[in-house]
Amino acid sequence: MRDDDIVNFDEIARELRKPVRVNRSFNERVMDSVLRLPRHARARLWKRLTTPRTVTITPLVWGLAAASLLLFASLGVIHAKEDLHRAAQPIAKALFATPVAATSRAQSVQFVLVAPDAKKVAVVGDFNGWDASHVAYQAQQRGGGVWSVTAPVPVGHHRYSFVVDDSLWVADPTAPRVIDTDYGLPNSAIVVEDDK
Amino acid sequence: MEASSDAAIVARVLRGDAEAFRGLVDRYRDQYARYALHMLGNQEDAEEALQDAFTRAYRALPRCEDPERFGAWLFRILVNRCRTAGTRRGRRARTFVADEAALLGASEEHPEDRAAWREEIDRAVHRLRPEQREAFLLKYVEELGYDEMSQLTGVGVSALKMRVMRACERLRDLLSEVHSA
C-alpha cells in the first residue's frame, strides 16, 4: 500500500514553490549582456526601410541606382584582382561573401560591405552566435568606405548580417536575402561548400 | 504608482530604451530562477540558463507576438534553455541546498527536520528523469494545465500525463524510502 500520508504531492509542491535566492549580481550580468547587443529602435527603422512597398521611380532615382550598381561592380573587380588565386564561386554564394580558402570543416570567407560613414562594422551570423563583439569577425576599413573581414565559416548553409556601429543591422546587399525567423532583423544567406 | 505592464516595457525597449528591459528582469527573475534551479540542480547552471533566456528574449523581442504575455514567452525560451543545458552538461555539485536551508530557517516548527525534509525532496526531484522532472515541475510547481504544458513543450497531453504519473510514482518510492529508513 502506498503511504500517501507521508508523500503528499501538494506539500511537496508547496516546498518547491518557495522562493530561491538569486545572486545579487544577476541583474547586472543580464543587463551587461543586453546592453552590448544592438538597440532595437534602429533595427526596426532598418526593417521598415527594407520592407517591400510600392515606390515611384523617377529618372533621377534610376540614375542613382545605376551609379550604385556600377560602384558595387567595380569594387567587385578590385577584390577579384586582389584574390586572383581564389576559385570562381557560384553567384548564389554572394559576390562579396566569398569562400577564399578551405579546411576540412570550414572555409575562410571574405565579407565586404561598403559603408562610408561607418565607424565600426562587424559580421554576425549563426556561425558566431550572432555575437557582434566576436573578435574574428570585426571588419577592417580598406579605404573608400569599404570594410572587409576574412573569417572562418563552417561548411553548410548559414544566415548572417552586418552590424554597423554596434546598432544598425544591414543585410549584405549583394547576397540572397532570407526570411528571418529568429530576431526580426535583415539576414543574408550564404552556402559554404567543402572543397572535397 | 502602478507598475508598467509587460507590453508597455516591451514597447519602450523596442523604441530603443534598452535599459527598460531591467524592469522585465526584475519581474521574472525570481520566479523563473526557481524553475531553472529545480530543473538543473545548481545555482550556477540555473543562473546561466536564465541569463541566456533573458538575452535571447531581448534579441528576439521583435518576434514576441503578444507582448502582454511576455512572461509566458520568456518561460518557453527558458524551458528550452534548461533542456539544452541539461543535456549539454553533467550535473555540478549542488549548491542551492544551503540557500534553501537559510530560507527555511524562519520556519516555525522543527526547522532542522523541515530543512532535512526539503533536502530530501530536492534530492528526489533530481533523481527523476529530465522529461519527468520537467513535467512534474510544470504541473505541480508552476501549476500549468496540460494544454498549456503541451503548448509549452511541444509534447502531447497524453504523454505529459504519463510523465507526471511516472514522476509521482518515482517520487513516492524515493521519499517513502527516506521515511522508512
CSV table of C-alpha atoms in Angstrom, one decimal:
chain,number,residue,atom,x,y,z
A,1,MET,CA,0.0,0.0,0.0
A,2,ARG,CA,1.2,3.5,-0.8
A,3,ASP,CA,1.9,5.8,2.1
A,4,ASP,CA,0.1,8.9,0.8
A,5,ASP,CA,0.1,10.4,4.3
A,6,ILE,CA,3.9,10.7,4.1
A,7,VAL,CA,4.2,11.5,0.4
A,8,ASN,CA,1.8,14.4,-0.2
A,9,PHE,CA,2.4,16.0,-3.5
A,10,ASP,CA,0.6,19.2,-2.6
A,11,GLU,CA,3.1,19.5,0.3
A,12,ILE,CA,6.0,18.8,-2.0
A,13,ALA,CA,4.8,21.4,-4.4
A,14,ARG,CA,4.4,23.9,-1.7
A,15,GLU,CA,8.0,23.3,-0.7
A,16,LEU,CA,9.2,23.6,-4.2
A,17,ARG,CA,7.3,26.8,-4.8
A,18,LYS,CA,9.2,28.6,-2.1
A,19,PRO,CA,11.5,31.4,-3.3
A,20,VAL,CA,15.1,30.7,-4.3
A,21,ARG,CA,18.0,33.1,-3.8
A,22,VAL,CA,19.5,34.7,-6.9
A,23,ASN,CA,22.9,36.1,-6.9
A,24,ARG,CA,22.9,39.9,-6.3
A,25,SER,CA,24.9,40.5,-9.5
A,26,PHE,CA,22.4,38.6,-11.7
A,27,ASN,CA,20.5,41.7,-12.9
A,28,GLU,CA,23.8,43.5,-13.8
A,29,ARG,CA,25.1,40.5,-15.7
A,30,VAL,CA,21.9,40.3,-17.7
A,31,MET,CA,21.9,44.0,-18.4
A,32,ASP,CA,25.6,44.0,-19.3
A,33,SER,CA,24.9,41.4,-22.0
A,34,VAL,CA,21.7,43.1,-23.2
A,35,LEU,CA,23.3,46.5,-23.4
A,36,ARG,CA,26.1,45.0,-25.6
A,37,LEU,CA,23.5,44.0,-28.2
A,38,PRO,CA,22.3,46.3,-30.9
A,39,ARG,CA,19.4,48.5,-29.7
A,40,HIS,CA,16.1,47.7,-31.3
A,41,ALA,CA,14.9,51.1,-32.5
A,42,ARG,CA,17.4,51.5,-35.2
A,43,ALA,CA,17.0,47.8,-36.3
A,44,ARG,CA,13.2,48.4,-36.6
A,45,LEU,CA,13.9,51.5,-38.6
A,46,TRP,CA,16.1,49.5,-40.9
A,47,LYS,CA,13.4,46.8,-41.1
A,48,ARG,CA,10.8,49.5,-42.1
A,49,LEU,CA,13.2,50.8,-44.7
A,50,THR,CA,13.8,47.4,-46.2
A,51,THR,CA,10.1,46.2,-46.1
A,52,PRO,CA,8.9,45.8,-49.7
A,53,ARG,CA,6.5,48.6,-50.7
A,54,THR,CA,5.3,50.5,-53.8
A,55,VAL,CA,7.6,53.3,-54.8
A,56,THR,CA,7.7,55.7,-57.7
A,57,ILE,CA,10.8,55.6,-59.8
A,58,THR,CA,12.0,58.8,-61.4
A,59,PRO,CA,14.8,59.2,-63.9
A,60,LEU,CA,17.0,60.6,-61.1
A,61,VAL,CA,16.4,57.6,-58.9
A,62,TRP,CA,17.2,55.3,-61.9
A,63,GLY,CA,20.5,57.2,-62.3
A,64,LEU,CA,21.5,56.9,-58.7
A,65,ALA,CA,20.6,53.2,-58.7
A,66,ALA,CA,22.7,52.6,-61.8
A,67,ALA,CA,25.6,54.5,-60.3
A,68,SER,CA,25.4,52.4,-57.2
A,69,LEU,CA,25.4,49.2,-59.2
A,70,LEU,CA,28.5,50.4,-61.1
A,71,LEU,CA,30.2,51.2,-57.8
A,72,PHE,CA,29.5,47.7,-56.4
A,73,ALA,CA,30.5,46.1,-59.7
A,74,SER,CA,33.8,48.0,-59.8
A,75,LEU,CA,34.6,47.1,-56.2
A,76,GLY,CA,33.9,43.5,-57.0
A,77,VAL,CA,36.5,43.7,-59.8
A,78,ILE,CA,39.1,45.2,-57.5
A,79,HIS,CA,38.6,42.5,-55.0
A,80,ALA,CA,38.7,39.8,-57.7
A,81,LYS,CA,42.1,41.2,-58.7
A,82,GLU,CA,43.4,41.1,-55.2
A,83,ASP,CA,42.5,37.5,-54.8
A,84,LEU,CA,43.5,36.0,-58.2
A,85,HIS,CA,44.2,32.7,-56.5
A,86,ARG,CA,40.6,32.4,-55.5
A,87,ALA,CA,38.5,30.0,-57.4
A,88,ALA,CA,35.4,31.3,-59.1
A,89,GLN,CA,32.3,30.8,-57.0
A,90,PRO,CA,28.7,30.4,-58.0
A,91,ILE,CA,26.7,33.6,-57.8
A,92,ALA,CA,24.4,32.1,-55.2
A,93,LYS,CA,27.3,32.2,-52.7
A,94,ALA,CA,27.1,36.0,-52.9
A,95,LEU,CA,29.6,38.3,-54.6
A,96,PHE,CA,31.1,39.8,-51.5
A,97,ALA,CA,30.8,36.9,-49.1
A,98,THR,CA,33.1,34.5,-50.9
A,99,PRO,CA,35.0,31.5,-49.6
A,100,VAL,CA,38.7,32.1,-50.2
A,101,ALA,CA,40.4,29.1,-48.6
A,102,ALA,CA,39.5,25.7,-47.4
A,103,THR,CA,39.9,23.5,-44.4
A,104,SER,CA,38.2,20.1,-43.9
A,105,ARG,CA,35.3,21.6,-41.9
A,106,ALA,CA,35.3,25.3,-42.5
A,107,GLN,CA,36.2,27.8,-45.2
A,108,SER,CA,37.6,31.3,-44.9
A,109,VAL,CA,35.0,33.7,-46.2
A,110,GLN,CA,35.6,37.3,-47.1
A,111,PHE,CA,32.8,39.6,-46.2
A,112,VAL,CA,32.7,43.0,-47.7
A,113,LEU,CA,30.4,46.0,-47.1
A,114,VAL,CA,30.5,49.5,-48.5
A,115,ALA,CA,29.7,51.8,-45.6
A,116,PRO,CA,31.4,55.1,-46.0
A,117,ASP,CA,30.0,56.7,-42.8
A,118,ALA,CA,30.5,53.7,-40.5
A,119,LYS,CA,32.9,53.8,-37.6
A,120,LYS,CA,32.7,50.1,-37.0
A,121,VAL,CA,31.5,47.1,-38.9
A,122,ALA,CA,31.1,43.5,-37.7
A,123,VAL,CA,29.7,40.3,-39.2
A,124,VAL,CA,27.2,38.3,-37.1
A,125,GLY,CA,25.7,35.0,-38.1
A,126,ASP,CA,24.6,31.6,-36.9
A,127,PHE,CA,28.3,30.6,-37.2
A,128,ASN,CA,29.4,33.0,-34.5
A,129,GLY,CA,26.4,33.0,-32.2
A,130,TRP,CA,25.2,36.4,-33.6
A,131,ASP,CA,27.9,37.9,-31.5
A,132,ALA,CA,28.8,41.4,-32.7
A,133,SER,CA,31.7,41.6,-30.4
A,134,HIS,CA,33.4,38.4,-31.7
A,135,VAL,CA,37.0,39.3,-32.4
A,136,ALA,CA,37.4,37.2,-35.5
A,137,TYR,CA,34.5,38.9,-37.3
A,138,GLN,CA,35.4,42.6,-36.9
A,139,ALA,CA,35.8,44.2,-40.3
A,140,GLN,CA,38.7,46.5,-41.1
A,141,GLN,CA,38.4,49.7,-43.2
A,142,ARG,CA,40.1,49.2,-46.6
A,143,GLY,CA,39.6,52.7,-47.9
A,144,GLY,CA,36.9,54.3,-49.9
A,145,GLY,CA,34.3,53.3,-47.4
A,146,VAL,CA,34.9,49.6,-48.0
A,147,TRP,CA,35.0,47.3,-44.9
A,148,SER,CA,36.1,43.7,-45.1
A,149,VAL,CA,37.0,40.8,-43.0
A,150,THR,CA,38.0,37.3,-43.8
A,151,ALA,CA,36.9,34.8,-41.2
A,152,PRO,CA,36.2,31.0,-40.9
A,153,VAL,CA,32.7,29.8,-41.6
A,154,PRO,CA,31.8,26.1,-41.2
A,155,VAL,CA,30.7,24.2,-44.3
A,156,GLY,CA,26.9,24.4,-44.8
A,157,HIS,CA,24.1,26.9,-45.1
A,158,HIS,CA,24.2,30.0,-43.0
A,159,ARG,CA,22.5,33.2,-42.3
A,160,TYR,CA,24.4,36.4,-41.5
A,161,SER,CA,24.2,40.1,-41.4
A,162,PHE,CA,26.5,43.1,-40.9
A,163,VAL,CA,26.2,45.2,-37.7
A,164,VAL,CA,27.3,48.8,-38.3
A,165,ASP,CA,28.3,50.9,-35.3
A,166,ASP,CA,27.0,48.3,-32.9
A,167,SER,CA,23.4,49.2,-33.7
A,168,LEU,CA,22.4,49.1,-37.3
A,169,TRP,CA,21.8,45.6,-38.8
A,170,VAL,CA,22.4,45.6,-42.5
A,171,ALA,CA,21.9,42.6,-44.8
A,172,ASP,CA,24.5,42.0,-47.4
A,173,PRO,CA,23.2,44.0,-50.4
A,174,THR,CA,24.8,41.5,-52.8
A,175,ALA,CA,23.7,38.3,-51.2
A,176,PRO,CA,20.3,36.5,-51.3
A,177,ARG,CA,18.0,37.7,-48.6
A,178,VAL,CA,16.4,35.2,-46.3
A,179,ILE,CA,13.1,35.5,-44.3
A,180,ASP,CA,14.1,36.0,-40.8
A,181,THR,CA,12.8,33.6,-38.2
A,182,ASP,CA,14.9,34.5,-35.2
A,183,TYR,CA,15.2,38.1,-34.4
A,184,GLY,CA,13.1,40.1,-36.9
A,185,LEU,CA,16.2,41.6,-38.5
A,186,PRO,CA,17.5,41.5,-42.0
A,187,ASN,CA,19.6,38.5,-42.8
A,188,SER,CA,21.5,37.2,-45.8
A,189,ALA,CA,22.2,33.7,-46.9
A,190,ILE,CA,25.5,32.0,-47.7
A,191,VAL,CA,26.3,28.5,-48.7
A,192,VAL,CA,29.8,27.3,-47.8
A,193,GLU,CA,30.8,24.1,-49.6
A,194,ASP,CA,33.6,21.7,-48.8
A,195,ASP,CA,36.3,21.7,-51.4
A,196,LYS,CA,36.4,17.9,-51.3
B,1,MET,CA,2.4,54.2,-8.8
B,2,GLU,CA,1.1,51.5,-11.0
B,3,ALA,CA,3.8,49.2,-12.4
B,4,SER,CA,4.2,49.3,-16.1
B,5,SER,CA,2.7,46.4,-18.0
B,6,ASP,CA,4.9,43.9,-19.8
B,7,ALA,CA,3.6,45.3,-23.1
B,8,ALA,CA,4.5,48.9,-22.1
B,9,ILE,CA,8.0,47.8,-21.2
B,10,VAL,CA,8.4,45.8,-24.4
B,11,ALA,CA,7.3,48.8,-26.4
B,12,ARG,CA,9.9,51.0,-24.6
B,13,VAL,CA,12.6,48.5,-25.3
B,14,LEU,CA,11.6,48.3,-29.0
B,15,ARG,CA,11.8,52.1,-29.2
B,16,GLY,CA,15.4,51.8,-28.2
B,17,ASP,CA,15.3,52.1,-24.4
B,18,ALA,CA,17.3,49.0,-23.7
B,19,GLU,CA,17.6,50.0,-20.0
B,20,ALA,CA,13.8,49.4,-19.7
B,21,PHE,CA,14.5,45.7,-20.1
B,22,ARG,CA,15.7,45.8,-16.5
B,23,GLY,CA,12.0,46.0,-15.4
B,24,LEU,CA,11.3,42.7,-17.1
B,25,VAL,CA,14.3,41.1,-15.5
B,26,ASP,CA,13.2,42.3,-12.0
B,27,ARG,CA,9.7,41.0,-12.7
B,28,TYR,CA,10.5,37.4,-13.8
B,29,ARG,CA,13.9,36.7,-12.3
B,30,ASP,CA,12.9,35.1,-9.0
B,31,GLN,CA,10.0,33.0,-10.3
B,32,TYR,CA,11.9,31.7,-13.3
B,33,ALA,CA,15.1,31.1,-11.3
B,34,ARG,CA,13.1,28.7,-9.2
B,35,TYR,CA,12.2,26.6,-12.2
B,36,ALA,CA,15.7,26.7,-13.6
B,37,LEU,CA,17.1,25.7,-10.2
B,38,HIS,CA,14.8,22.7,-9.8
B,39,MET,CA,15.5,21.6,-13.4
B,40,LEU,CA,19.2,22.0,-13.4
B,41,GLY,CA,20.1,21.3,-9.8
B,42,ASN,CA,22.6,24.0,-9.1
B,43,GLN,CA,22.7,27.8,-8.8
B,44,GLU,CA,25.4,28.4,-11.4
B,45,ASP,CA,23.8,26.4,-14.2
B,46,ALA,CA,20.4,27.9,-13.3
B,47,GLU,CA,21.5,31.5,-13.4
B,48,GLU,CA,23.4,30.8,-16.6
B,49,ALA,CA,20.3,29.3,-18.3
B,50,LEU,CA,18.2,32.2,-17.0
B,51,GLN,CA,20.6,34.8,-18.2
B,52,ASP,CA,20.8,33.1,-21.6
B,53,ALA,CA,17.0,33.1,-21.7
B,54,PHE,CA,16.7,36.8,-20.9
B,55,THR,CA,19.4,37.7,-23.5
B,56,ARG,CA,17.7,35.6,-26.2
B,57,ALA,CA,14.4,37.1,-25.4
B,58,TYR,CA,15.9,40.6,-25.8
B,59,ARG,CA,17.4,39.8,-29.1
B,60,ALA,CA,14.2,38.2,-30.4
B,61,LEU,CA,11.9,40.8,-28.9
B,62,PRO,CA,10.5,42.0,-32.3
B,63,ARG,CA,9.2,38.4,-32.7
B,64,CYS,CA,7.2,38.5,-29.4
B,65,GLU,CA,3.8,38.4,-30.9
B,66,ASP,CA,1.9,39.2,-27.7
B,67,PRO,CA,4.0,41.5,-25.6
B,68,GLU,CA,1.3,41.4,-22.8
B,69,ARG,CA,2.2,37.8,-22.4
B,70,PHE,CA,5.9,38.4,-22.4
B,71,GLY,CA,6.3,36.3,-19.3
B,72,ALA,CA,4.8,33.2,-20.9
B,73,TRP,CA,7.0,33.7,-24.0
B,74,LEU,CA,10.1,34.1,-21.9
B,75,PHE,CA,9.2,31.0,-19.9
B,76,ARG,CA,9.1,29.0,-23.1
B,77,ILE,CA,12.6,30.1,-24.0
B,78,LEU,CA,13.8,29.2,-20.5
B,79,VAL,CA,12.3,25.7,-20.7
B,80,ASN,CA,14.2,25.2,-23.9
B,81,ARG,CA,17.4,26.6,-22.4
B,82,CYS,CA,17.1,24.3,-19.4
B,83,ARG,CA,16.6,21.3,-21.8
B,84,THR,CA,19.7,22.2,-23.7
B,85,ALA,CA,21.7,22.9,-20.6
B,86,GLY,CA,20.6,19.7,-19.0
B,87,THR,CA,21.8,17.6,-21.9
B,88,ARG,CA,25.0,19.5,-22.5
B,89,ARG,CA,26.4,19.4,-19.0
B,90,GLY,CA,27.0,16.9,-16.4
B,91,ARG,CA,25.5,17.9,-13.1
B,92,ARG,CA,27.7,20.0,-11.0
B,93,ALA,CA,27.8,20.0,-7.2
B,94,ARG,CA,24.5,21.1,-5.8
B,95,THR,CA,25.0,24.4,-4.1
B,96,PHE,CA,21.4,25.6,-3.5
B,97,VAL,CA,20.6,23.4,-0.5
B,98,ALA,CA,22.4,25.8,1.9
B,99,ASP,CA,20.5,28.7,0.4
B,100,GLU,CA,17.2,26.8,0.8
B,101,ALA,CA,18.1,25.9,4.3
B,102,ALA,CA,18.7,29.6,5.1
B,103,LEU,CA,15.3,30.5,3.6
B,104,LEU,CA,13.6,27.8,5.6
B,105,GLY,CA,15.3,28.9,8.8
B,106,ALA,CA,12.4,31.0,9.7
B,107,SER,CA,10.0,28.0,9.7
B,108,GLU,CA,8.1,28.0,13.0
B,109,GLU,CA,8.2,24.3,13.7
B,110,HIS,CA,11.2,21.9,13.8
B,111,PRO,CA,13.3,23.9,11.4
B,112,GLU,CA,16.0,21.3,11.2
B,113,ASP,CA,13.6,18.5,10.4
B,114,ARG,CA,11.9,20.7,7.8
B,115,ALA,CA,15.2,21.6,6.2
B,116,ALA,CA,16.2,18.0,6.1
B,117,TRP,CA,12.8,17.0,4.5
B,118,ARG,CA,13.2,19.7,2.0
B,119,GLU,CA,16.6,18.5,1.1
B,120,GLU,CA,15.2,15.0,0.6
B,121,ILE,CA,12.6,16.4,-1.7
B,122,ASP,CA,15.2,18.2,-3.8
B,123,ARG,CA,17.3,15.1,-3.9
B,124,ALA,CA,14.4,13.0,-5.1
B,125,VAL,CA,13.3,15.5,-7.7
B,126,HIS,CA,16.8,15.5,-9.2
B,127,ARG,CA,16.7,11.7,-9.4
B,128,LEU,CA,13.8,11.9,-11.8
B,129,ARG,CA,14.4,11.5,-15.5
B,130,PRO,CA,14.7,15.0,-17.0
B,131,GLU,CA,11.5,14.8,-19.0
B,132,GLN,CA,9.6,13.5,-15.9
B,133,ARG,CA,11.1,16.3,-13.8
B,134,GLU,CA,10.1,18.9,-16.3
B,135,ALA,CA,6.5,17.6,-16.5
B,136,PHE,CA,6.2,17.3,-12.7
B,137,LEU,CA,7.5,20.9,-12.1
B,138,LEU,CA,5.3,22.4,-14.8
B,139,LYS,CA,2.2,20.6,-13.4
B,140,TYR,CA,2.7,20.8,-9.7
B,141,VAL,CA,5.0,23.7,-9.0
B,142,GLU,CA,4.2,26.1,-11.9
B,143,GLU,CA,0.6,24.9,-11.8
B,144,LEU,CA,0.1,24.8,-15.5
B,145,GLY,CA,-2.8,22.9,-17.2
B,146,TYR,CA,-2.0,20.0,-19.5
B,147,ASP,CA,-2.9,22.0,-22.6
B,148,GLU,CA,-0.6,24.8,-21.5
B,149,MET,CA,2.1,22.3,-20.9
B,150,SER,CA,1.6,20.8,-24.3
B,151,GLN,CA,1.9,24.2,-26.0
B,152,LEU,CA,5.0,25.0,-24.0
B,153,THR,CA,6.9,21.8,-24.5
B,154,GLY,CA,5.5,20.5,-27.8
B,155,VAL,CA,4.7,17.2,-26.2
B,156,GLY,CA,1.2,15.7,-26.4
B,157,VAL,CA,-1.2,15.8,-23.5
B,158,SER,CA,-1.3,12.0,-23.1
B,159,ALA,CA,2.5,11.7,-23.0
B,160,LEU,CA,2.7,14.6,-20.4
B,161,LYS,CA,0.1,12.9,-18.2
B,162,MET,CA,2.1,9.7,-18.4
B,163,ARG,CA,5.3,11.6,-17.5
B,164,VAL,CA,3.6,13.3,-14.5
B,165,MET,CA,2.2,9.9,-13.3
B,166,ARG,CA,5.6,8.2,-13.6
B,167,ALA,CA,7.3,11.2,-11.8
B,168,CYS,CA,4.8,10.9,-8.9
B,169,GLU,CA,5.3,7.2,-8.7
B,170,ARG,CA,9.1,7.6,-8.6
B,171,LEU,CA,8.9,10.4,-6.0
B,172,ARG,CA,6.6,8.4,-3.9
B,173,ASP,CA,9.1,5.5,-3.9
B,174,LEU,CA,12.1,7.6,-3.2
B,175,LEU,CA,10.5,9.6,-0.4
B,176,SER,CA,8.9,6.6,1.2
B,177,GLU,CA,12.4,5.0,1.3
B,178,VAL,CA,13.6,8.0,3.2
B,179,HIS,CA,10.7,7.8,5.7
B,180,SER,CA,11.1,4.1,6.3
B,181,ALA,CA,14.9,4.3,6.7
